[in-house]
Coordinates of C-alpha atoms in Angstrom, one line a residue:
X1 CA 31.2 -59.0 -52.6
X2 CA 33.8 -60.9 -50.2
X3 CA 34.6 -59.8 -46.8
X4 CA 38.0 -59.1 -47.9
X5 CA 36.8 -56.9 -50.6
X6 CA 34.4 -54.7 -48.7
X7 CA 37.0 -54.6 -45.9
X8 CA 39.2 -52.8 -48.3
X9 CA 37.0 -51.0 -49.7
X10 CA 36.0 -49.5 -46.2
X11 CA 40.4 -49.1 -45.7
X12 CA 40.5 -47.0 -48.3
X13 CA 37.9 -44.3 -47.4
X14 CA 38.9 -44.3 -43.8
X15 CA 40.9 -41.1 -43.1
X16 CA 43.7 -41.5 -40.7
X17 CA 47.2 -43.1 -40.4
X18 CA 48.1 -46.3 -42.5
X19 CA 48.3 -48.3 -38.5
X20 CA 45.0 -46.9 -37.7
X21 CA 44.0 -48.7 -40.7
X22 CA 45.4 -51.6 -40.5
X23 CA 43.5 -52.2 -36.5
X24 CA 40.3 -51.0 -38.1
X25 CA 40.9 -53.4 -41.2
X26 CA 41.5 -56.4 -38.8
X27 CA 38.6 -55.8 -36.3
X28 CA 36.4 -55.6 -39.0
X29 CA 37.1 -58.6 -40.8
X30 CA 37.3 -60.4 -37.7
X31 CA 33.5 -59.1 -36.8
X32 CA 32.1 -60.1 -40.1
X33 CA 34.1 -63.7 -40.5
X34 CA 33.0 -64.2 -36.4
X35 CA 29.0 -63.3 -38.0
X36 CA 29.5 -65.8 -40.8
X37 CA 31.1 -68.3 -38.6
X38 CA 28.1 -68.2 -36.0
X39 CA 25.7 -69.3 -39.2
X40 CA 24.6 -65.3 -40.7
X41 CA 24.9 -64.8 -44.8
X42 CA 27.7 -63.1 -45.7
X43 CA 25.0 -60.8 -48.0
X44 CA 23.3 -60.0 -44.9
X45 CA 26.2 -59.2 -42.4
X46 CA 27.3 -57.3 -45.1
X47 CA 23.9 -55.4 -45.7
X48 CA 24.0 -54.4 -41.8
X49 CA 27.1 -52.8 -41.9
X50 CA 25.7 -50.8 -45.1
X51 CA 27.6 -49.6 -47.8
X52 CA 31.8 -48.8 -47.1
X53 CA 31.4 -45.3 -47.6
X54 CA 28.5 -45.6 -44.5
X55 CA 30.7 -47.2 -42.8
X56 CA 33.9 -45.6 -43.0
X57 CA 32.4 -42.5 -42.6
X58 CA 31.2 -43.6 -38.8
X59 CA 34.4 -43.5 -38.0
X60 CA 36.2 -40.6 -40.1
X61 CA 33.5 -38.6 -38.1
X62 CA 34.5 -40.0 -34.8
X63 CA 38.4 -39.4 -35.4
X64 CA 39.9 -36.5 -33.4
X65 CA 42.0 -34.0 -34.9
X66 CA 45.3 -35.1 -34.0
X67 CA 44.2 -38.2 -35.5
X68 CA 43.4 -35.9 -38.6
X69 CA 46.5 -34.4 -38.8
X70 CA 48.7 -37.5 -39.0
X71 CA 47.0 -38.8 -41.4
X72 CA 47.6 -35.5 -43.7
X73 CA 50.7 -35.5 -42.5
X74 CA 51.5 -39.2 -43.9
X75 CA 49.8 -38.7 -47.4
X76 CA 51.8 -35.1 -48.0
X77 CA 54.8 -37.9 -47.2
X78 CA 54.0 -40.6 -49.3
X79 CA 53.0 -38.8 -52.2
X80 CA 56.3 -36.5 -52.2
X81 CA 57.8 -40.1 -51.6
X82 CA 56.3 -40.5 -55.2
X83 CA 57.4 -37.6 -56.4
X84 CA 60.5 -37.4 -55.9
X85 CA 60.7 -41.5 -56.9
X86 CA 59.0 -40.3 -60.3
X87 CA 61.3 -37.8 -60.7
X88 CA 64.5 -39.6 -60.0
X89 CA 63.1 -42.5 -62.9
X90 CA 62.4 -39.3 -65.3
X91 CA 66.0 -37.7 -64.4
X92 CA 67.5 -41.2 -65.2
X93 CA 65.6 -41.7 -68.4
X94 CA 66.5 -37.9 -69.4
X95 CA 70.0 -38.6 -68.6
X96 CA 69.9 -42.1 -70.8
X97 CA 68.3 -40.8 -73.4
X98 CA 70.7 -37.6 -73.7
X99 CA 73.8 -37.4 -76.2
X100 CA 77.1 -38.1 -74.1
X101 CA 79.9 -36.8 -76.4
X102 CA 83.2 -38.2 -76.9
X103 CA 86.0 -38.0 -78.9
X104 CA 85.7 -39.4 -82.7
X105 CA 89.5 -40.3 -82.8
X106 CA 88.7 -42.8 -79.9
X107 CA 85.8 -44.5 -81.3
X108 CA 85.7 -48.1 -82.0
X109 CA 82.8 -47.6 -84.4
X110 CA 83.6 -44.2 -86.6
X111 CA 86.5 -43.8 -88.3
X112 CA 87.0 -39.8 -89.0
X113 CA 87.7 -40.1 -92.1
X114 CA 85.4 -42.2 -93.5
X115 CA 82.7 -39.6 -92.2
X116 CA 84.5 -36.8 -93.3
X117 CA 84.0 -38.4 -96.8
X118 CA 80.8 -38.8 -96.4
X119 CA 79.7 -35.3 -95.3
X120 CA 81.5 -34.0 -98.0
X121 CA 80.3 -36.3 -100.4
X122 CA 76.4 -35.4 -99.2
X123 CA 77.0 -31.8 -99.2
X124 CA 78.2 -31.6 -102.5
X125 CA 75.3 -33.8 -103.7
X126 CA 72.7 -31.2 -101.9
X127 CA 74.4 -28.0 -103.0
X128 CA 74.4 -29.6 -106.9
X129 CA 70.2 -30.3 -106.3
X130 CA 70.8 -34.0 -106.3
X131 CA 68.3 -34.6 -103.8
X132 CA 68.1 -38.1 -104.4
X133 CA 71.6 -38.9 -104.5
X134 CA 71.1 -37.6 -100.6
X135 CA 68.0 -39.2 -100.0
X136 CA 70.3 -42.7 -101.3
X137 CA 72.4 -41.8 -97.7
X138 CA 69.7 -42.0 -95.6
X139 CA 68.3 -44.8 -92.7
X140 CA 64.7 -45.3 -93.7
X141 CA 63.3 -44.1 -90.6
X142 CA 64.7 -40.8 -92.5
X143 CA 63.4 -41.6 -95.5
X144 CA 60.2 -41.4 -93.9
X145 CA 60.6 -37.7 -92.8
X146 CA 62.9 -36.7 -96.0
X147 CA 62.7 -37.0 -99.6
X148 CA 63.5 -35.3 -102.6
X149 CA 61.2 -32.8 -102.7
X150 CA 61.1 -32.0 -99.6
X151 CA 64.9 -31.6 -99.3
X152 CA 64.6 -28.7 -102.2
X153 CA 61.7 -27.3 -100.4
X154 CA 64.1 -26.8 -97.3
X155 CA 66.5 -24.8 -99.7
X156 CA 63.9 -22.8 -101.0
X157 CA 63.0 -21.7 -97.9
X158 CA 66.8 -20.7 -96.8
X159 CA 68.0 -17.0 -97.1
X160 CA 68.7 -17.6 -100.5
X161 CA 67.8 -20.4 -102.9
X162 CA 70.6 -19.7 -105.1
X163 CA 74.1 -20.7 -103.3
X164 CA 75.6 -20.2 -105.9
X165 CA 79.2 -22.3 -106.4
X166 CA 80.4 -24.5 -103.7
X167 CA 83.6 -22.3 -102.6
X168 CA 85.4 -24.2 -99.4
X169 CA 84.2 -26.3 -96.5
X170 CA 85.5 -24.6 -92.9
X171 CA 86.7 -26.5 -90.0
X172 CA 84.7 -29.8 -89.6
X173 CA 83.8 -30.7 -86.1
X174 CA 83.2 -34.0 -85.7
X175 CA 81.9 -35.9 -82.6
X176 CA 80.9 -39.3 -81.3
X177 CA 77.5 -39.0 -79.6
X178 CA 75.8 -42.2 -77.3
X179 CA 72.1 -41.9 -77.4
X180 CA 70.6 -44.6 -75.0
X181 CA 72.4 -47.9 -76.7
X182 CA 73.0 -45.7 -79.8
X183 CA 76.2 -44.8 -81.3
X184 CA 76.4 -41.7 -83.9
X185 CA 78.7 -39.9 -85.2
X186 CA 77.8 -35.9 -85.4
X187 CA 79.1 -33.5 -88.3
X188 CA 78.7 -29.9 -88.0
X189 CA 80.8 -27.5 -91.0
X190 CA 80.3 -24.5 -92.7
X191 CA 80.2 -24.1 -96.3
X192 CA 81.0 -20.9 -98.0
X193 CA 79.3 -20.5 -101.3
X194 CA 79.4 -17.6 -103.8
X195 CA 76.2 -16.1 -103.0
X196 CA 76.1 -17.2 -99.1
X197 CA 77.7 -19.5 -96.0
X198 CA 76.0 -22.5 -94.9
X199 CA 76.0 -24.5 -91.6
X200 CA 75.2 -27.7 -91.6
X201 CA 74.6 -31.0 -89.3
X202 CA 74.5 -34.6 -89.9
X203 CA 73.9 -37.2 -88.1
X204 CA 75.6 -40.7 -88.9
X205 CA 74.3 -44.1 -87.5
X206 CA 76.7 -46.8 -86.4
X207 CA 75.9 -48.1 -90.0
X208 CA 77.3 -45.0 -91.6
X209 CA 73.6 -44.0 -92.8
X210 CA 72.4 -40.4 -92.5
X211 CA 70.1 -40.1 -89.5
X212 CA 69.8 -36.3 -89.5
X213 CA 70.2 -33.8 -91.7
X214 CA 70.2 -30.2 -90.9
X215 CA 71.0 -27.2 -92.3
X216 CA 71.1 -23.4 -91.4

């Protein structure tokens, strides 16, 4: 072990403010380079001091209780200081990383549409069971969730299985959503059938590939 090593080692079990330290830190090292200097091994100037927690503790005992309290007192301050600092990066993150909305008939990416067209043209495929006409839409990280059978399983598993005819789509709302770096555009309609009504959501990447798929 260096000097410089046990003399941090001792900093880091002493119990009082980050100054206090820092003088105990630099008398030490001074001691134990003056010890070396005068022609004493390192190993042995090390072994009379004894191990850091020995040593530290020499003086945590010896500290008095204002002494104590500072030191609390700084720790409760840096780690809030950490805290809140982890906090502010997890807000920022959150705040990247959510949806900020705007208006499709702005975009520079969508055109309205051309996605209107396309959520049509998918519903239609899912409400006539061809599941892999759907699937054809889809980014491949979707593929990886959805497939064909899994995309009937999810109507099985709705109120009804039967819809029954496709009668009229209702009021699409569609939206431009940035995601991090992401541009989508989001579809959300209802679709009334014979036997039922239908809500669904897609999600459209910047490529015009279905990146989600919901329906309720």
């Amino acid at each position: 072990m260096t000097a410089e090593k046990y003399v941090k080692e001792v900093s880091k079990l002493l119990k009082c403010r980050t100054a206090k330290k820092k003088e105990i830190q630099d008398k030490l090292l001074s001691e134990i380079n003056g010890k070396v200097a005068s022609g004493e091994k390192l190993e042995d100037v090390l072994a009379k001091l004894g191990i850091p927690w020995d040593y530290a503790n020499h003086y945590n005992d010896n500290f008095d209780k204002n002494e104590q309290k500072a030191a609390k007192r700084e720790k409760t301050i840096k780690i809030w200081g950490i805290v809140i600092a982890v906090l502010g990066v997890v807000g920022v993150l959150i705040y990247w990383n959510m949806p900020k909305w705007s208006d499709i008939g702005n975009s520079t990416v969508f055109n309205e549409e051309q996605v209107r067209a396309a959520a049509e043209d998918i519903i239609t495929l899912y409400s006539d069971d061809e599941y892999e006409a759907v699937v054809a839409y889809m980014t491949e990280d979707m593929k990886t969730v959805l497939n064909a059978p899994t995309l009937q399983l999810s109507k099985s598993q709705l109120v009804t299985e039967d819809f029954g005819q496709l009668q009229s789509f209702g009021q699409m709302y569609i939206s431009e959503a940035k995601q991090g770096s992401k541009l989508f555009a989001m579809v959300q309609v209802s679709v009334s059938y014979t036997n039922t009504s239908v809500v669904y959501t897609l999600t459209f990447d910047a490529e015009m590939k279905l990146a989600g798929f919901y329906v309720k």
